[in-house]
CSV table of C-alpha atoms in Angstrom, one decimal:
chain,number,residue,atom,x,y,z
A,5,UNK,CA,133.2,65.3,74.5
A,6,UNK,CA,132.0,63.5,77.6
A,7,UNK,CA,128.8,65.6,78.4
A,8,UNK,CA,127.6,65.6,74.7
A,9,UNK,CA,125.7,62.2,74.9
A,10,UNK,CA,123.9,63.5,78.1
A,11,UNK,CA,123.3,66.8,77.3
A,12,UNK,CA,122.0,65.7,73.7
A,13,UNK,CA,119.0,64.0,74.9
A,14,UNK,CA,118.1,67.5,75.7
A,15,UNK,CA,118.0,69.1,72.9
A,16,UNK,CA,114.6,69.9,70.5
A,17,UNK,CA,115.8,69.2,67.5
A,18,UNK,CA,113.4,71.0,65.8
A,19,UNK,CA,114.7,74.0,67.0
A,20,UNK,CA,118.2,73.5,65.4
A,21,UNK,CA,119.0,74.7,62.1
A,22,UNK,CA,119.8,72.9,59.2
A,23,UNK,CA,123.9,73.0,59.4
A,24,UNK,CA,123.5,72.4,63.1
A,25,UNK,CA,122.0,69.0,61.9
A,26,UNK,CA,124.4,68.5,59.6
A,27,UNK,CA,126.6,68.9,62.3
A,28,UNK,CA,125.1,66.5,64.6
A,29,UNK,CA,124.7,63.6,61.2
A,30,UNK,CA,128.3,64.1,61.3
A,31,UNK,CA,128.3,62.6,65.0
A,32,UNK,CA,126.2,59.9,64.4
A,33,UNK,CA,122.7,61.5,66.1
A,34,UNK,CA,119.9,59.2,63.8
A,35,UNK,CA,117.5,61.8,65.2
A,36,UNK,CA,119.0,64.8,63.7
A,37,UNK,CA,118.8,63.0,60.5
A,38,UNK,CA,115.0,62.6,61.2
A,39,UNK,CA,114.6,66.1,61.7
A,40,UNK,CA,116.3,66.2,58.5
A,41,UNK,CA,113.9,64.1,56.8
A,42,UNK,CA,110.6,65.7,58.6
A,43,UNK,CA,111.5,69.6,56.8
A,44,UNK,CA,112.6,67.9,53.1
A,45,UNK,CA,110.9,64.7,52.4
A,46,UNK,CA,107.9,66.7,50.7
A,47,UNK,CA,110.5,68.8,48.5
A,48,UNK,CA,113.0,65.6,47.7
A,49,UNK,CA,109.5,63.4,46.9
A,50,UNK,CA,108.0,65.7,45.0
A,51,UNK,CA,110.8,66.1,43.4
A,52,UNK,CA,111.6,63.3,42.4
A,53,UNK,CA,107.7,62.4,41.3
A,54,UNK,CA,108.1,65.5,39.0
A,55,UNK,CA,110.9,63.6,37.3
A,56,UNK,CA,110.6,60.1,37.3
A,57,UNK,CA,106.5,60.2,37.1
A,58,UNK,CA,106.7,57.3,39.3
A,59,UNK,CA,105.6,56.8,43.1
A,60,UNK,CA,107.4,54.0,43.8
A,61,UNK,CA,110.4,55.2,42.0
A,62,UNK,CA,110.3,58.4,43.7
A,63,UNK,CA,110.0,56.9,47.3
A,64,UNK,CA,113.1,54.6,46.3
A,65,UNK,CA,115.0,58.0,45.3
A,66,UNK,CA,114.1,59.3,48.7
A,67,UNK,CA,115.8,56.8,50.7
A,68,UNK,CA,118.7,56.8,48.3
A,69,UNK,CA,118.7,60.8,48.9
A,70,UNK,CA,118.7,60.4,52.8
A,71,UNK,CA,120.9,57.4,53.2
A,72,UNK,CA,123.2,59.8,51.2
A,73,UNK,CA,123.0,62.4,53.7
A,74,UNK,CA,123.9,59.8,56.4
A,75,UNK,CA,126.6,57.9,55.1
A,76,UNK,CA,128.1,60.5,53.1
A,77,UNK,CA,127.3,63.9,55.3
A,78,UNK,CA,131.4,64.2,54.6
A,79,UNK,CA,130.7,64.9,50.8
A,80,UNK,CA,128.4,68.1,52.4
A,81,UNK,CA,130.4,71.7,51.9
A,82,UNK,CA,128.8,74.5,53.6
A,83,UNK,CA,130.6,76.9,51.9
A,84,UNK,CA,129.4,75.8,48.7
A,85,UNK,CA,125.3,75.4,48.9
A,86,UNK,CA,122.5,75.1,50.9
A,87,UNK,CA,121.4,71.8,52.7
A,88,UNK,CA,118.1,72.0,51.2
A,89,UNK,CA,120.2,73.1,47.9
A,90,UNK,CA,122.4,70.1,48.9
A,91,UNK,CA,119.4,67.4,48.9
A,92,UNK,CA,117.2,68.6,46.1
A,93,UNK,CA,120.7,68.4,44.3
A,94,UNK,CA,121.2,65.0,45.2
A,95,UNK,CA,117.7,63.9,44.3
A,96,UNK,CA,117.8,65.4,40.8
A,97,UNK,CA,121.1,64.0,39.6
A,98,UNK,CA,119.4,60.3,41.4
A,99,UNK,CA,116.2,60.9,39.5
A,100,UNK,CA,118.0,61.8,35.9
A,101,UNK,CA,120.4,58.5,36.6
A,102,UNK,CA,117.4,56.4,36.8
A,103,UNK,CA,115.2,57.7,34.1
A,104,UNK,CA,119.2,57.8,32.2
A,105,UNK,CA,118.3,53.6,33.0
A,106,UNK,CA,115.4,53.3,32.6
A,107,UNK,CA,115.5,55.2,29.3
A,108,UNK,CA,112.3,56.5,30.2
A,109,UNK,CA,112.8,59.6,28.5
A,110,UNK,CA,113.3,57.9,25.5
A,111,UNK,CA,109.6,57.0,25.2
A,112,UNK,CA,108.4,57.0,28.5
A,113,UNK,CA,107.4,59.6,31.1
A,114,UNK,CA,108.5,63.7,29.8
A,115,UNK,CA,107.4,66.5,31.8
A,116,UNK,CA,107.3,70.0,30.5
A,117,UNK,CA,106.3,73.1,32.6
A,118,UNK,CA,102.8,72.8,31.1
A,119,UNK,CA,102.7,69.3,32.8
A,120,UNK,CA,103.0,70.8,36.4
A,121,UNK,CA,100.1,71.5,38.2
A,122,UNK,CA,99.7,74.6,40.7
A,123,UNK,CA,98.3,73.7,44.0
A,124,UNK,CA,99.2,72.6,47.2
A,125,UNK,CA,97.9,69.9,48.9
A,126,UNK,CA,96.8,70.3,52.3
A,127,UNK,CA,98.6,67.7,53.8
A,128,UNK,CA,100.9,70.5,56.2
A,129,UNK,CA,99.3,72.0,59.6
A,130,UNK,CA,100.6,74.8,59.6
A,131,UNK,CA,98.4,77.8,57.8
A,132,UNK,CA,101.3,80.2,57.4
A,133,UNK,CA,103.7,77.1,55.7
A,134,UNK,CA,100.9,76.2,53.5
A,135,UNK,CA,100.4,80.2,52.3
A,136,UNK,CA,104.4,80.8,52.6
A,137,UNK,CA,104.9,77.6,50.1
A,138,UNK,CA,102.4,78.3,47.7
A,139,UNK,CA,103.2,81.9,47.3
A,140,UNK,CA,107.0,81.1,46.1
A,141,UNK,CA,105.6,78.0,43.8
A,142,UNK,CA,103.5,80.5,42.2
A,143,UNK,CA,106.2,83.6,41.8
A,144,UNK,CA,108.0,80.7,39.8
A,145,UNK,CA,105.3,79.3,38.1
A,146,UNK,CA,104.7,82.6,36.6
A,147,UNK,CA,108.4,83.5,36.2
A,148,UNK,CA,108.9,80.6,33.8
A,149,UNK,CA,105.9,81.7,32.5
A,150,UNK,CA,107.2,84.8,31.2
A,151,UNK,CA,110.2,83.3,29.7
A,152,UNK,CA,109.9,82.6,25.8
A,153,UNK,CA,108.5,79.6,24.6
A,154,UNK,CA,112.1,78.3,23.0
A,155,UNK,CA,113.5,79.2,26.4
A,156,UNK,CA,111.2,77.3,28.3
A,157,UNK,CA,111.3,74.1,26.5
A,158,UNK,CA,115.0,73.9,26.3
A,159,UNK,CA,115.0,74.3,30.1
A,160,UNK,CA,112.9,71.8,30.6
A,161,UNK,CA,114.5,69.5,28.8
A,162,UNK,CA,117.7,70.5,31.1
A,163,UNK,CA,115.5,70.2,34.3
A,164,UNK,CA,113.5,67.7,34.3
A,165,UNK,CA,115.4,65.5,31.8
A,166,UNK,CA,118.9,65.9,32.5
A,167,UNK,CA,119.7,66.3,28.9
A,168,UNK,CA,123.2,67.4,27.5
A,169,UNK,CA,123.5,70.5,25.4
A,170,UNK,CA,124.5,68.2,22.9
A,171,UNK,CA,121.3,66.1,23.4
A,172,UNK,CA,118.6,69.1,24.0
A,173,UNK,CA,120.3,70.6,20.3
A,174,UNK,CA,119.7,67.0,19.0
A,175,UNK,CA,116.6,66.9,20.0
A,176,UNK,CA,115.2,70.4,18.9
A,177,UNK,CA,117.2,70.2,15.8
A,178,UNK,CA,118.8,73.5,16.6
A,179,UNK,CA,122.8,74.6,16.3
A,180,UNK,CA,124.4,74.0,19.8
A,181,UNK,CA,125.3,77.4,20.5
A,182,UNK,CA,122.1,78.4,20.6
A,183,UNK,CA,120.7,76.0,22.8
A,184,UNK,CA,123.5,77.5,25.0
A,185,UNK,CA,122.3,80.7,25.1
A,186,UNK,CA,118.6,79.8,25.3
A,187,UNK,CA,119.2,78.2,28.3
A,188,UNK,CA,121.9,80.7,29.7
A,189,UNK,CA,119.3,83.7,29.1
A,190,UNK,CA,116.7,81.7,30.5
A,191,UNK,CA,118.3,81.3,33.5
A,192,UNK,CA,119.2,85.0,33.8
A,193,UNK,CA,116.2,85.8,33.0
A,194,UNK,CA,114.3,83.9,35.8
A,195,UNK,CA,116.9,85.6,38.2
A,196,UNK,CA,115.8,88.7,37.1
A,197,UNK,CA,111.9,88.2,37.7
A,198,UNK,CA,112.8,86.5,41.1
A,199,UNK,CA,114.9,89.1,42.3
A,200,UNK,CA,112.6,91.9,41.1
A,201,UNK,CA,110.1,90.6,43.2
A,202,UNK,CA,112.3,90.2,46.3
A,203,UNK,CA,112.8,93.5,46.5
A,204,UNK,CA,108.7,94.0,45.8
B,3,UNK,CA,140.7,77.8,25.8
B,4,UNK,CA,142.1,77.9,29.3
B,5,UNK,CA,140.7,75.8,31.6
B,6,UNK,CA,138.8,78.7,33.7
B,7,UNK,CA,137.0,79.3,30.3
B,8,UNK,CA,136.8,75.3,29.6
B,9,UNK,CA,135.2,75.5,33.3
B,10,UNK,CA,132.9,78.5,32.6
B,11,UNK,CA,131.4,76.9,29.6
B,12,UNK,CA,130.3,73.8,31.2
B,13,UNK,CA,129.0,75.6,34.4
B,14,UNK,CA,125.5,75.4,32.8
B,15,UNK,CA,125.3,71.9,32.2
B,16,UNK,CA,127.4,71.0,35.9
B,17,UNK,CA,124.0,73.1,37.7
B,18,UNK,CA,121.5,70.3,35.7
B,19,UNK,CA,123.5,67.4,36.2
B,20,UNK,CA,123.9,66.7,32.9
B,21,UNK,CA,127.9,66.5,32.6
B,22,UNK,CA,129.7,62.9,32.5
B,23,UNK,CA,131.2,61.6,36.0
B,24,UNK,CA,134.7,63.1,34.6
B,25,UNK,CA,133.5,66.2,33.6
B,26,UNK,CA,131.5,66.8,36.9
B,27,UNK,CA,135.0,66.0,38.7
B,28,UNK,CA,137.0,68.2,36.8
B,29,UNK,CA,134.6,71.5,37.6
B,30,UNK,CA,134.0,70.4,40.8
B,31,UNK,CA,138.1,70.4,41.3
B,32,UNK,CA,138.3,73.5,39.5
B,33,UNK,CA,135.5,75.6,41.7
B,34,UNK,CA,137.3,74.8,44.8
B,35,UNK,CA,140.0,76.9,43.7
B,36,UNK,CA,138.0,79.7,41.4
B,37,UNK,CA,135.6,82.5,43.7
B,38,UNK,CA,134.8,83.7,39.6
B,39,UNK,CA,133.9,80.3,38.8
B,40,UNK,CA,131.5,79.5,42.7
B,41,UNK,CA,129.8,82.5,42.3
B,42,UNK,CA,128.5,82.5,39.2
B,43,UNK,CA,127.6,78.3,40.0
B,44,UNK,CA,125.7,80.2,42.9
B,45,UNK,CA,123.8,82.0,40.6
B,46,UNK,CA,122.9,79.5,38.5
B,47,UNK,CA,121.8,77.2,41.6
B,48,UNK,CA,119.8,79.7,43.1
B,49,UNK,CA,117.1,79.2,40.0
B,50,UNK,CA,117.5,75.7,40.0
B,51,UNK,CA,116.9,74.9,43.6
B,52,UNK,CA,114.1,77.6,42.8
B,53,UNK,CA,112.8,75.2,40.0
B,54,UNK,CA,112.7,72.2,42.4
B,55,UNK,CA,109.4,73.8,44.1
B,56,UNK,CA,107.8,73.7,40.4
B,57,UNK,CA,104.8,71.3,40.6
B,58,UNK,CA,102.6,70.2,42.8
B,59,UNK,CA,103.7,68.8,46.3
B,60,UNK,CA,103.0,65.2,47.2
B,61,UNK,CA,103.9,63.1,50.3
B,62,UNK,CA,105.6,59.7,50.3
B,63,UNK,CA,104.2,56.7,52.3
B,64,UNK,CA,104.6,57.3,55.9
B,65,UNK,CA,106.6,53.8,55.6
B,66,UNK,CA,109.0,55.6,54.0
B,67,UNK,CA,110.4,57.2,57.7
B,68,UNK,CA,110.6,53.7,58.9
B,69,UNK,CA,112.3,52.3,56.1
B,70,UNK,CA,114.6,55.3,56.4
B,71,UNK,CA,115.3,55.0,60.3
B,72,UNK,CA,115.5,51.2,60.0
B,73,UNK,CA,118.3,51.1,57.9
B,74,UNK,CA,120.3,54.7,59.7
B,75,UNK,CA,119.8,52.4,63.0
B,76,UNK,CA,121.3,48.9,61.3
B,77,UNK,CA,124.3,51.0,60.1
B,78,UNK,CA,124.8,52.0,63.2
B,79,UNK,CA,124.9,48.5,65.1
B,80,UNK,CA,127.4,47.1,62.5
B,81,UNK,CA,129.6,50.2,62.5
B,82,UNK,CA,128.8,52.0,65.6
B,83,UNK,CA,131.4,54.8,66.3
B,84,UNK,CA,131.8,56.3,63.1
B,85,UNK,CA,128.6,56.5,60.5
B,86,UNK,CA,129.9,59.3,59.0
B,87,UNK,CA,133.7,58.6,57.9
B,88,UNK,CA,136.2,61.1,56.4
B,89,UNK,CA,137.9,59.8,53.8
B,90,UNK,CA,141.2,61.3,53.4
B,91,UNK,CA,141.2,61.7,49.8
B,92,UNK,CA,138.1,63.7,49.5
B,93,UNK,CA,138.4,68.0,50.0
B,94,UNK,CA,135.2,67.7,51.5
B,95,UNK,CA,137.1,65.6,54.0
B,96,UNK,CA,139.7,67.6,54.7
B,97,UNK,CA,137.2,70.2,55.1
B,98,UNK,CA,135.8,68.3,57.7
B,99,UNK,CA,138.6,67.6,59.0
B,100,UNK,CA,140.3,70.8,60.0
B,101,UNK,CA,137.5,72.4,61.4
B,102,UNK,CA,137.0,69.0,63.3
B,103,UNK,CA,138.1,70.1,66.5
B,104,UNK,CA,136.7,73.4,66.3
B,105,UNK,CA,133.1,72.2,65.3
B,106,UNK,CA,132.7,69.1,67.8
B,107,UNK,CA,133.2,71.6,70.2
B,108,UNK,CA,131.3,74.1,68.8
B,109,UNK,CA,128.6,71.8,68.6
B,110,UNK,CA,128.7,71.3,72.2
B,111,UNK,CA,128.1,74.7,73.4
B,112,UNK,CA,125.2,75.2,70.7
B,113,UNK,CA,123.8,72.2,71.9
B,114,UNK,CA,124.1,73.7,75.9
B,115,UNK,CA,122.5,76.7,74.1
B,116,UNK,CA,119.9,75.2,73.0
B,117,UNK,CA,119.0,72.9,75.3
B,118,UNK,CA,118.8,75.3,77.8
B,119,UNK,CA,116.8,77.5,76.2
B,120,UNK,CA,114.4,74.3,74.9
B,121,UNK,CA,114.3,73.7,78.6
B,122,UNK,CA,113.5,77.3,79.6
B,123,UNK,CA,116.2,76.8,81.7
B,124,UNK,CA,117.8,80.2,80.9
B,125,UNK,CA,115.7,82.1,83.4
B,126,UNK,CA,117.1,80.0,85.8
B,127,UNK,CA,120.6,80.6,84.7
B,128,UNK,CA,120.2,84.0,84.9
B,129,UNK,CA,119.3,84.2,88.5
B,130,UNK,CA,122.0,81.2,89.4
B,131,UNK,CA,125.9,83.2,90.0
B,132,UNK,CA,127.6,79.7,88.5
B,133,UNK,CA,125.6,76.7,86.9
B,134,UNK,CA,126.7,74.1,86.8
B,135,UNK,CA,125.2,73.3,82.9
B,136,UNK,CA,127.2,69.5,83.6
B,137,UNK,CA,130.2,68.6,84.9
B,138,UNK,CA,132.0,69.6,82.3
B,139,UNK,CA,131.0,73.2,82.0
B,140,UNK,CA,129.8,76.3,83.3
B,141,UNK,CA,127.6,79.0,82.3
B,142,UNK,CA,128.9,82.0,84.1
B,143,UNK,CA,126.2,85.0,83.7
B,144,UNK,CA,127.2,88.2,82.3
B,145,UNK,CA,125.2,90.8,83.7
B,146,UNK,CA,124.6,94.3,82.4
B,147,UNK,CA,126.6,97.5,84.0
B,148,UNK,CA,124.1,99.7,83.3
B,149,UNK,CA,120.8,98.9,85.1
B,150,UNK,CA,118.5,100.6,82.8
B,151,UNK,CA,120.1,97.8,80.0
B,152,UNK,CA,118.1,94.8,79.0
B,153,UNK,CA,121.7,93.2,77.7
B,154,UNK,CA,122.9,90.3,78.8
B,155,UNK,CA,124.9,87.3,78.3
B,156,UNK,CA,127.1,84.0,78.9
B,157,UNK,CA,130.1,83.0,79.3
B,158,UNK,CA,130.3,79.4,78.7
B,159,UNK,CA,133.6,77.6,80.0
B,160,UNK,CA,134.9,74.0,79.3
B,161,UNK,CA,135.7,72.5,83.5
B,162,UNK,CA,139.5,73.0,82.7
B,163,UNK,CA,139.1,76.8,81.3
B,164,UNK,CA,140.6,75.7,78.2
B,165,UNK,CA,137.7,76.8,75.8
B,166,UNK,CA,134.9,79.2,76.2
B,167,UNK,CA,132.5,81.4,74.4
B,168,UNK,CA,130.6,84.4,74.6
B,169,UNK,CA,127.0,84.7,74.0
B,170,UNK,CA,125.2,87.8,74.6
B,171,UNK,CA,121.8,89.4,73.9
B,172,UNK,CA,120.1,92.9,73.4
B,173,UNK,CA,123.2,94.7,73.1
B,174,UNK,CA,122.6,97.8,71.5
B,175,UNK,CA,124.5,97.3,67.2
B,176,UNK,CA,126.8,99.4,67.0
B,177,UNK,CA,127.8,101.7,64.0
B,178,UNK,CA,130.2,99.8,61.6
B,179,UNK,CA,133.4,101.1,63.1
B,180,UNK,CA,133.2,99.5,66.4
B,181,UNK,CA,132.4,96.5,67.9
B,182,UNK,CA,132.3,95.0,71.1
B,183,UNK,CA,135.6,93.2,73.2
B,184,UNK,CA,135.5,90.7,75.6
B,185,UNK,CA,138.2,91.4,78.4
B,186,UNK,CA,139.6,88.7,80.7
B,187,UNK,CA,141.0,90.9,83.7
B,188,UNK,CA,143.6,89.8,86.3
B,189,UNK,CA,145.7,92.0,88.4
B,190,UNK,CA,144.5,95.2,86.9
B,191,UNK,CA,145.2,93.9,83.8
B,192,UNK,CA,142.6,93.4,80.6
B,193,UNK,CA,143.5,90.6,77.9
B,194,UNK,CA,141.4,91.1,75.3
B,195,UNK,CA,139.3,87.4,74.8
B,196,UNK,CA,137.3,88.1,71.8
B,197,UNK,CA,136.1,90.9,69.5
B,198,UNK,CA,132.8,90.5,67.7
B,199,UNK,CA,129.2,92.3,66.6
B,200,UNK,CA,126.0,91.8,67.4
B,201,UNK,CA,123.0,91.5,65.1
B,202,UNK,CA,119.8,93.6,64.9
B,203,UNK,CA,118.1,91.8,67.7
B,204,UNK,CA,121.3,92.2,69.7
B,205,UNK,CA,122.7,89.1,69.8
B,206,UNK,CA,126.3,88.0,69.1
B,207,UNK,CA,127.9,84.7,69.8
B,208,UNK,CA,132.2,84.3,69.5
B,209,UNK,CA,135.1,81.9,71.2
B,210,UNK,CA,137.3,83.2,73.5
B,211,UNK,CA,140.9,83.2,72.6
B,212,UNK,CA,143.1,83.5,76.0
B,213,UNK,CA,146.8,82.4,76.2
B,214,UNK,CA,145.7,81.2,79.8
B,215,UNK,CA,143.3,79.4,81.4
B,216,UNK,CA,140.0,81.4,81.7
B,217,UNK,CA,139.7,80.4,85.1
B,218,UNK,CA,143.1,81.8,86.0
B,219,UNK,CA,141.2,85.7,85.6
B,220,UNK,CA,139.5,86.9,87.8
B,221,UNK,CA,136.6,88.8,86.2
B,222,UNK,CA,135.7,89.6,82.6
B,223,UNK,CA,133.8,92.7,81.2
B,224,UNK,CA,132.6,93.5,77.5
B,225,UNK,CA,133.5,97.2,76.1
B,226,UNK,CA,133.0,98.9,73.2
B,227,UNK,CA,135.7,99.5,71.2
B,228,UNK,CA,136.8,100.8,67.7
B,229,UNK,CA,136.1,98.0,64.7
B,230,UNK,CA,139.2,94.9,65.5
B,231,UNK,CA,139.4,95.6,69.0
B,232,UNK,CA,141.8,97.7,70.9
B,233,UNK,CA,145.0,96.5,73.2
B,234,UNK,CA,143.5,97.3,76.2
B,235,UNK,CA,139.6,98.9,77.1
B,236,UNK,CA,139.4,102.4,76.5
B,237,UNK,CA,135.1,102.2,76.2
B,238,UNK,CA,132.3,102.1,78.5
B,239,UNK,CA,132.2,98.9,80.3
B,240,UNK,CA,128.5,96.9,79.3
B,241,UNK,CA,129.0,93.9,80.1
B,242,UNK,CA,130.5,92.4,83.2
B,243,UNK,CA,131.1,89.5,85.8
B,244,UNK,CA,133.2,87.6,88.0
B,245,UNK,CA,135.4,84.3,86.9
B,246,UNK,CA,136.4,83.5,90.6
B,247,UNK,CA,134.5,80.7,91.6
């Protein structure tokens, strides 16, 4: 591909869409892995500082969760999920490794929905972002509101914790099947609200 | 238990993570060959990448970018060809692999795309018969039969006619059992080069698939025809323009 170094330097990368990134990572283009970082560094931090209650931490699972991307854009299937679904992935099963060594969640930081709070800084330029953001962290806010008490606490013992089964029936002192199907109907159940209101 | 229904009951705990390193290998080796199993995991992620928006949003340091950059650049000076290696073990690889060829090139010609159109540049396409986008490849115009069209389009050409692609724009959809043919003509004969659709704004993109050079035809039209394309063009013409340089 002789012309693709000249013809590169051409290109707005902010005009390319996520696999197209992905594409270029994949032939060693550092800014397409900036671009990368510019639309998901908010959602993989945050992230990350909604599990590990750390800033510091969070920033370190970040990096991991981009150096990922670059050295191991292989590992990405298309087929399979989302790039966005492919990071925030990668930063939650980083983030439950570390609090796993940490044993944080043994005694340390534990985050429930009730911990989250609902608003948006206003750290992003763009108006429409801003009200586009905030509307869809709301429409799940309140679907996990609706979801029974049992249901939501097992979840978030799945979410934010990465806790087994095993360990969330453990924990809750409750048989292991039902644990199962707390957290199965939960799910379902979210998809339900969410989908509802798509087609609102 | 079979291993499907092994496979179905860990699906849960594979979306949160919370499965051992072997038992994340063995779903993940399962899925690749289950659509039951992937599509039901898609369920299941949709609500969890939902779930990562739960909270509030918070910036890292703007160090972080640097850190970030300074490290992607290092990597690069000590292994400067190939940052991104293919292992040959991995399906992902393989992946990668096979539609290697196929997506470097396709890369290319959505970079060409895009850069021209970044560099409002396709204007001047349009009014240019052959441009020259680099020395390795030409945008040819396709340019509309009927003059009260809007439609238009590309043909984009690797230098030795190897490769191409068709890109067009406000072509009218068509109704699901047709779709529009791209013919490479020659002697009064049409080899059809690509079938394909258009979306709602009109646009379609496809390769060309010619057993000859493309530069060995001497024009190229775009018809519509029924739904997979016909052996030879039996619809109205949209779409046409000269190869011959």
């Amino acid at each position: 591909m002789h012309f693709y170094p000249q013809v590169i330097q051409l290109v707005d990368y902010s005009n390319l869409n996520d696999e197209a990134l992905i594409l270029l990572i994949t032939r060693a283009q550092p800014k397409a892995l900036q671009e990368l970082y510019h639309r998901y560094h908010r959602l993989v931090f945050s992230l990350a500082l909604n599990l590990v209650g750390d800033r510091a931490a969070a920033e370190e699972i970040t990096l991991d969760v981009f150096l990922k991307v670059w050295h191991k854009v292989d590992t990405y299937r298309p087929e399979r999920a989302k790039v966005s679904s492919w990071l925030t992935t990668i930063a939650r099963h980083r983030a439950i490794d570390v609090l796993r060594q940490q044993r944080t969640r043994l005694n340390g930081h534990r985050v429930g929905w009730n911990d989250q709070l609902w608003h948006i800084p206003s750290t992003r330029h763009n108006p429409e972002e801003v009200t586009g953001l905030a509307l869809r962290r709301e429409r799940i806010h309140q679907a996990v509101a609706q979801l029974p008490p049992e249901q939501q606490e097992a979840l978030a013992l799945a979410f934010f914790s990465g806790y087994t089964h095993r360990e969330i029936a453990e924990k809750l002192a409750t048989p292991l099947g039902t644990i199962k199907t707390r957290l199965r109907l939960a799910l379902q159940k979210l998809r339900e609200i969410l989908d509802d209101e798509k087609l609102d | 238990m079979s291993e499907h229904d092994r496979v179905q009951a860990l699906l849960l705990e594979f979306t949160f993570g919370a499965l051992s390193e072997t038992e994340m290998m063995y779903v993940a080796s399962h899925l690749t060959g289950c659509d039951n199993c992937r599509a039901r995991l898609e369920e299941y992620q949709s609500i969890v990448d939902a779930l990562a928006l739960v909270g509030p949003e918070s910036a890292p340091s703007p160090d972080l970018e640097r850190r970030l950059m300074t490290q992607v650049q290092e990597s690069i000076a000590a292994k400067p060809v190939e940052p991104a290696g293919l292992p040959a073990s991995t399906p992902a690889a393989s992946f990668w692999r096979r539609a290697g060829s196929v997506w470097a090139w396709a890369s290319a010609i959505l970079i060409i795309i895009l850069g021209l159109i970044t560099l409002n540049l396709w204007r001047q396409v349009n009014e240019t018969p052959i441009v020259e986008s680099n020395e390795h490849m030409q945008a040819i115009p396709l340019h509309s039969t009927n003059n009260t069209s809007q439609a238009s389009g590309y043909i984009l050409v690797s230098d030795d006619g190897q490769r191409g692609a068709v890109v067009v724009d406000d072509l009218p959809p068509l109704s699901v059992d047709h779709q529009y043919q791209l013919w490479l003509n020659r002697d009064g004969q049409g080899t059809s080069g690509a079938v394909f659709s258009v979306d709602d704004e009109g646009y379609g993109l496809s390769w060309i698939s010619a057993p000859d050079s493309i530069f060995s035809y001497t024009d190229a039209g775009v018809s519509i025809e029924p739904v997979g394309g016909s052996p030879g063009p039996t619809g109205d013409k949209v779409l046409g323009c000269s190869l011959e340089k």
